[in-house]
Each structure stands twice: as C-alpha cells, then as structure tokens.
Short mmCIF file of C-alpha atoms in Angstrom, two decimals:
data_model
loop_
_atom_site.label_atom_id
_atom_site.label_comp_id
_atom_site.label_asym_id
_atom_site.label_seq_id
_atom_site.Cartn_x
_atom_site.Cartn_y
_atom_site.Cartn_z
CA MET A 48 1.50 42.44 2.25
CA VAL A 49 -2.00 41.55 3.59
CA SER A 50 -3.16 44.17 6.17
CA PRO A 51 -4.37 43.00 9.61
CA ALA A 52 -7.90 44.23 8.83
CA ILE A 53 -8.14 42.03 5.71
CA ALA A 54 -6.81 38.99 7.54
CA LEU A 55 -9.37 39.54 10.41
CA ALA A 56 -12.15 39.81 7.84
CA PHE A 57 -11.12 36.32 6.45
CA LEU A 58 -10.84 34.81 9.94
CA PRO A 59 -14.46 33.78 10.43
CA PHE A 60 -14.47 32.25 6.92
CA ILE A 61 -11.39 30.37 7.70
CA VAL A 62 -12.70 29.12 11.08
CA THR A 63 -15.97 28.01 9.45
CA LEU A 64 -14.02 26.01 6.91
CA LEU A 65 -12.04 24.35 9.47
CA ILE A 66 -15.01 23.36 11.47
CA ARG A 67 -17.02 22.09 8.54
CA TYR A 68 -14.09 20.00 7.15
CA ARG A 69 -12.60 18.96 10.43
CA HIS A 70 -13.32 15.33 9.84
CA TYR A 71 -11.62 15.31 6.42
CA LEU A 72 -8.66 17.16 7.91
CA MET A 73 -8.40 14.57 10.60
CA LEU A 74 -8.52 11.90 7.97
CA LEU A 75 -5.78 13.50 6.07
CA TYR A 76 -3.65 13.66 9.32
CA ARG A 77 -4.32 10.07 10.40
CA ALA A 78 -4.47 8.26 7.13
CA VAL A 79 -1.70 10.15 5.32
CA LEU A 80 0.58 12.33 7.32
CA VAL A 81 1.10 10.06 10.36
CA PRO A 82 1.73 6.85 8.40
CA TRP A 83 4.06 8.59 6.10
CA LEU A 84 6.09 9.79 9.09
CA ARG A 85 6.06 6.49 10.81
CA ASP A 86 7.06 4.59 7.66
CA ARG A 87 10.16 6.66 7.51
CA LEU A 88 11.00 6.53 11.18
CA THR A 89 10.46 2.74 11.59
CA GLY A 90 11.46 1.48 8.19
CA THR A 91 8.29 -0.52 8.01
CA SER A 92 4.93 -0.03 6.49
CA ARG A 93 1.72 0.57 8.30
CA GLU A 94 0.53 -2.77 7.06
CA GLN A 95 3.36 -4.61 8.49
CA ARG A 96 3.10 -2.71 11.76
CA ALA A 97 -0.64 -3.72 11.85
CA PHE A 98 0.29 -7.37 11.34
CA GLN A 99 2.83 -7.16 14.21
CA TYR A 100 -0.05 -5.91 16.41
CA LEU A 101 -2.21 -8.82 15.51
CA LEU A 102 0.58 -11.21 16.19
CA THR A 103 0.91 -9.82 19.64
CA HIS A 104 -2.70 -9.33 20.61
CA ALA A 105 -5.06 -11.44 18.40
CA ILE A 106 -6.08 -15.07 19.08
CA PRO A 107 -4.80 -17.28 16.24
CA GLY A 108 -7.44 -19.18 14.49
CA ASP A 109 -10.20 -16.89 15.83
CA PRO A 110 -11.47 -14.78 12.81
CA HIS A 111 -13.74 -12.73 14.87
CA HIS A 112 -10.92 -11.73 17.39
CA ILE A 113 -8.65 -11.03 14.36
CA LEU A 114 -11.26 -8.50 13.07
CA GLN A 115 -11.71 -6.93 16.57
CA THR A 116 -8.02 -6.59 16.98
CA PHE A 117 -7.75 -4.89 13.55
CA ASP A 118 -10.57 -2.62 14.42
CA HIS A 119 -8.78 -1.62 17.81
CA TRP A 120 -5.59 -0.91 15.87
CA CYS A 121 -7.41 1.26 13.32
CA TYR A 122 -9.37 3.21 15.92
CA HIS A 123 -6.57 3.83 18.28
CA CYS A 124 -3.16 3.40 16.48
CA GLU A 125 -3.07 3.91 12.58
CA HIS A 126 -5.82 4.14 10.00
CA LEU A 127 -6.09 1.40 7.44
CA SER A 128 -8.51 1.47 4.67
CA CYS A 129 -10.53 -1.69 5.62
CA VAL A 130 -14.19 -2.10 5.35
CA GLY A 131 -14.63 -1.73 9.11
CA PRO A 132 -17.10 -3.06 11.72
CA ASP A 133 -20.05 -0.81 10.60
CA LYS A 134 -20.07 -1.64 6.95
CA GLY A 135 -18.96 -5.06 7.72
CA ARG A 136 -22.32 -5.77 9.33
CA ILE A 137 -23.87 -5.03 5.84
CA VAL A 138 -21.55 -7.54 4.16
CA GLU A 139 -22.18 -10.10 6.98
CA ARG A 140 -25.85 -9.80 6.52
CA VAL A 141 -25.82 -10.43 2.75
CA LEU A 142 -23.56 -13.50 3.37
CA SER A 143 -25.96 -14.74 5.86
CA GLU A 144 -29.05 -14.31 3.53
CA GLN A 145 -27.45 -15.72 0.45
CA ALA A 146 -24.91 -18.32 1.59
CA PRO A 147 -22.89 -18.05 -1.64
CA LEU A 148 -20.63 -20.98 -2.60
CA ARG A 149 -18.30 -19.01 -4.94
CA VAL A 150 -17.20 -15.58 -3.79
CA LEU A 151 -14.85 -13.19 -5.50
CA GLU A 152 -13.07 -10.30 -3.62
CA LEU A 153 -11.34 -7.57 -5.67
CA GLY A 154 -8.73 -5.79 -3.34
CA THR A 155 -7.32 -8.01 -0.61
CA TYR A 156 -5.33 -5.30 0.98
CA CYS A 157 -4.43 -6.60 4.45
CA GLY A 158 -6.86 -9.36 4.52
CA TYR A 159 -9.55 -7.74 6.73
CA GLY A 160 -12.36 -8.07 4.16
CA THR A 161 -11.00 -11.50 3.24
CA VAL A 162 -11.42 -12.68 6.86
CA LEU A 163 -14.81 -11.04 7.19
CA LEU A 164 -15.94 -12.81 4.10
CA ALA A 165 -14.36 -16.12 4.78
CA GLN A 166 -15.89 -16.53 8.30
CA GLY A 167 -19.35 -16.02 6.91
CA LEU A 168 -18.91 -18.77 4.10
CA PRO A 169 -21.15 -21.93 4.24
CA PRO A 170 -19.66 -25.27 4.25
CA GLY A 171 -17.90 -26.22 1.01
CA ALA A 172 -17.72 -22.64 -0.20
CA ARG A 173 -14.60 -21.07 -1.68
CA LEU A 174 -13.25 -17.51 -1.85
CA TYR A 175 -10.97 -16.10 -4.42
CA THR A 176 -9.30 -12.81 -3.57
CA ILE A 177 -7.12 -10.66 -5.83
CA GLU A 178 -4.55 -8.14 -4.71
CA GLY A 179 -2.35 -6.24 -7.11
CA ASP A 180 0.30 -5.03 -4.60
CA PRO A 181 2.66 -7.84 -3.82
CA GLN A 182 3.60 -6.24 -0.53
CA HIS A 183 0.05 -5.95 0.66
CA ALA A 184 -0.60 -9.48 -0.48
CA ALA A 185 2.31 -10.75 1.57
CA VAL A 186 0.86 -9.29 4.68
CA ALA A 187 -2.78 -10.47 3.72
CA GLU A 188 -1.40 -14.08 3.24
CA LYS A 189 -0.06 -14.12 6.88
CA VAL A 190 -3.36 -12.46 8.14
CA ILE A 191 -5.60 -15.05 6.38
CA ARG A 192 -3.51 -18.03 7.59
CA LEU A 193 -3.42 -16.55 11.16
CA ALA A 194 -7.33 -16.44 11.15
CA GLY A 195 -7.22 -20.21 10.37
CA PHE A 196 -8.30 -20.41 6.75
CA SER A 197 -6.56 -22.93 4.43
CA GLU A 198 -5.75 -22.46 0.76
CA GLN A 199 -8.69 -24.85 0.04
CA THR A 200 -11.06 -22.17 1.47
CA VAL A 201 -9.31 -18.92 0.48
CA GLU A 202 -7.14 -18.46 -2.51
CA LEU A 203 -5.07 -15.38 -2.75
CA ILE A 204 -4.20 -14.45 -6.19
CA VAL A 205 -1.51 -11.74 -6.75
CA GLY A 206 -1.74 -9.65 -9.88
CA PRO A 207 -3.58 -6.65 -11.55
CA SER A 208 -7.31 -7.36 -11.57
CA GLU A 209 -7.64 -6.54 -15.11
CA GLU A 210 -5.01 -9.29 -15.96
CA VAL A 211 -6.42 -11.96 -13.37
CA ILE A 212 -10.08 -11.57 -14.16
CA PRO A 213 -9.81 -13.04 -17.68
CA ARG A 214 -7.82 -15.97 -16.45
CA LEU A 215 -10.06 -16.95 -13.53
CA ARG A 216 -11.93 -19.65 -15.19
CA GLU A 217 -9.00 -21.27 -17.04
CA LYS A 218 -6.30 -20.86 -14.44
CA HIS A 219 -8.17 -20.87 -11.14
CA GLY A 220 -11.35 -22.88 -11.91
CA LEU A 221 -13.78 -20.18 -10.98
CA MET A 222 -16.66 -20.71 -13.46
CA ASN A 223 -18.76 -17.90 -12.02
CA ALA A 224 -19.21 -16.08 -8.74
CA ASN A 225 -22.30 -15.90 -6.71
CA LEU A 226 -20.98 -12.93 -4.78
CA VAL A 227 -18.40 -10.26 -5.57
CA PHE A 228 -16.98 -7.86 -3.09
CA MET A 229 -15.09 -4.71 -4.55
CA ASP A 230 -12.85 -2.84 -2.30
CA HIS A 231 -9.93 -1.94 -4.54
CA TRP A 232 -9.17 1.18 -6.54
CA LYS A 233 -12.47 2.94 -6.98
CA ARG A 234 -11.61 3.96 -10.66
CA CYS A 235 -11.30 0.29 -11.50
CA TYR A 236 -14.89 -0.71 -10.34
CA LEU A 237 -16.60 -0.11 -13.60
CA ARG A 238 -13.86 -1.51 -15.66
CA ASP A 239 -13.62 -4.73 -13.62
CA LEU A 240 -17.48 -5.16 -13.47
CA GLN A 241 -17.64 -4.97 -17.26
CA LEU A 242 -14.71 -7.44 -17.40
CA LEU A 243 -16.77 -9.96 -15.16
CA GLU A 244 -19.64 -9.41 -17.52
CA SER A 245 -17.69 -10.01 -20.81
CA HIS A 246 -16.04 -13.22 -19.27
CA GLN A 247 -19.31 -14.44 -18.05
CA LEU A 248 -18.14 -14.70 -14.44
CA LEU A 249 -21.26 -13.50 -12.89
CA ALA A 250 -23.91 -16.18 -12.01
CA GLU A 251 -27.48 -15.28 -12.68
CA GLY A 252 -28.70 -13.47 -9.61
CA ALA A 253 -25.22 -12.73 -8.46
CA THR A 254 -24.64 -10.07 -5.82
CA ILE A 255 -22.02 -7.32 -6.22
CA LEU A 256 -21.08 -5.30 -3.06
CA ALA A 257 -18.81 -2.27 -3.72
CA ASP A 258 -17.35 -0.33 -0.83
CA ASN A 259 -16.56 3.40 -0.68
CA VAL A 260 -19.02 4.37 -3.47
CA LEU A 261 -19.84 7.69 -1.76
CA PHE A 262 -16.35 8.44 -0.41
CA PRO A 263 -13.87 8.75 -2.15
CA GLY A 264 -16.67 7.64 -4.61
CA ALA A 265 -17.27 5.74 -7.76
CA PRO A 266 -19.85 7.78 -9.78
CA HIS A 267 -19.34 6.17 -13.19
CA PHE A 268 -19.67 2.78 -11.65
CA LEU A 269 -23.01 3.80 -9.95
CA GLN A 270 -24.36 5.46 -12.99
CA TYR A 271 -23.65 2.31 -15.06
CA ALA A 272 -25.18 0.01 -12.52
CA LYS A 273 -28.40 2.11 -12.31
CA THR A 274 -28.89 2.64 -16.10
CA CYS A 275 -27.49 -0.42 -18.01
CA GLY A 276 -30.49 -2.65 -17.29
CA LYS A 277 -28.45 -5.50 -15.94
CA TYR A 278 -28.66 -4.91 -12.22
CA HIS A 279 -31.17 -4.04 -9.45
CA CYS A 280 -29.08 -1.36 -7.48
CA LYS A 281 -29.29 0.28 -4.03
CA VAL A 282 -26.85 2.10 -1.86
CA HIS A 283 -26.71 1.30 1.80
CA ARG A 284 -25.82 4.66 3.54
CA ALA A 285 -23.08 4.28 6.11
CA ARG A 286 -19.86 6.08 7.63
CA LEU A 287 -16.39 5.88 6.35
CA GLU A 288 -14.41 3.23 8.22
CA TYR A 289 -13.20 4.37 11.49
CA PHE A 290 -14.33 7.96 10.77
CA ARG A 291 -18.00 8.36 11.94
CA GLY A 292 -18.12 12.06 10.67
CA ILE A 293 -17.65 11.18 6.98
CA PRO A 294 -20.57 9.86 5.11
CA ASP A 295 -20.03 6.66 2.84
CA GLY A 296 -21.92 3.93 1.52
CA ILE A 297 -21.85 0.29 0.11
CA ALA A 298 -23.69 -0.37 -3.20
CA GLU A 299 -25.50 -3.69 -3.46
CA LEU A 300 -26.11 -4.85 -7.09
CA ARG A 301 -28.27 -7.85 -7.97
CA TYR A 302 -27.22 -9.11 -11.48
CA THR A 303 -30.26 -9.97 -13.56
CA GLY A 304 -28.26 -11.14 -16.60
CA THR A 305 -30.52 -8.99 -18.98
CA HIS A 306 -29.25 -6.60 -21.62
#
C-alpha cells in the first residue's frame, strides 16, 4: 500500500500533468466520453443529432448559415471532427485564389467540409466527395441537399477511398482534379495521395489540402510530400477544430508533376 508521504510527493507532478494536458483531457471528455454515453442513452449517433439540430435551427438553402449552425453545435453541444471555422478560412482562401473547376474531397463525414468547398466553387465547377462509412454518408447527403447543392454540383460517392479512387475516371468521369481536400483517416493520406498519382488524377499544378497533419498527425504523408520532389509543401499552423488550446495545421501541397 502506498504511504501518504509518497502519495503527497507525487501530487505536484500529477497536478502539473493535469494542467499541461488539460486541453487533451477535455477533448477526450467531449469528443469520446460524452458522445459515447449519449449514443447509448438516445439510441442515435452524434451525427444524426447534429443533423436534427440543423433541421431545427439552420436556414435551408443557405450554406453559410448551415456552417454557422454546425459550428454552434460543435462549440456548445457535442464535438464533431469537422474542419471548423478557423481552418475553414484557409480552405476558403485557397478556393478563392484558384477557382478550381474539378474538386475532390476524401472524407465527407457529416458534409461540413463539402458545404464549405461547394459554396466557394466557381460557376460550372463540380465537387466529388468520397465517404467510406454509409451511415455518415446518409447524414452528409441530407446536409448537402439541405444546403441547396444538387447532384450536378456535388456528387457523393460511398465506398472505401482505396477502391473508389481507381474508378473515378471510368465510373464517375473525373479526368483529374485541380484541388483535393483530405480529411479522412490520417493513416490513409499517403496511400491515397500515391493512388491519385498512379492513376494520373492530379492535374499539373493541382493543390492538395490535408487537414489535421499536426494533430492527430500524418508524419509519413508530410515526409513524403517534402522529400519526393513532386510537390511544393507548406504547413499552415492553426488550432484543432473547436479546441483553441490544441495546436494543429493544414498542409498545402502544390503538385509539380515532376519525378
């Protein structure tokens, strides 16, 4: 049994750890423990609860208000792993500067990033978004249509990215993408980037934006992007969505097409 003296000796160390990692503990509480409990108490998923909140509070056909309502839910109700407003401004700036006509999103999730991308598209542009989880895709489909985007503007493709990417040209008519937004499983970033390369789905000069490259992180993806000679790479420092105390970042890659 630990003596009181030894326990007291460790108390300052424990307090220091709690203070230093308080933001991560809060993330664990809000993003894992609370949703897990509410899922079981309500019989619905957090994604479905978020959509019901949108139906009640958001203005249909107004993408900006849809995103604002999403943000309010994530700040004040339950955490969702969306790109969020701070990093969203980085995405909006790139869209505004480049006006891409063919955009590919990997990781639709609830449709937040899809709405963010779609509202910044120039006339005649098309967005292809891939989601591997059918339940998330069902929510995202309703969110995208609630925001006012038709299937001619936004095509939602359900299936694992490693299976969908090789079929994008033949089955979905995407010859190549001018902009790619990655916000799915971080361990898949490098694999899917190399799939896009091998299937020649990146237009010369294409931009790849990859979220959460610092937290939870995608080190192998970043190392490849910086050393393979095919990209100009920079990381925009930011904060984790809806947690200003946790550093994060978005990687911006410019494809040169060189080997």
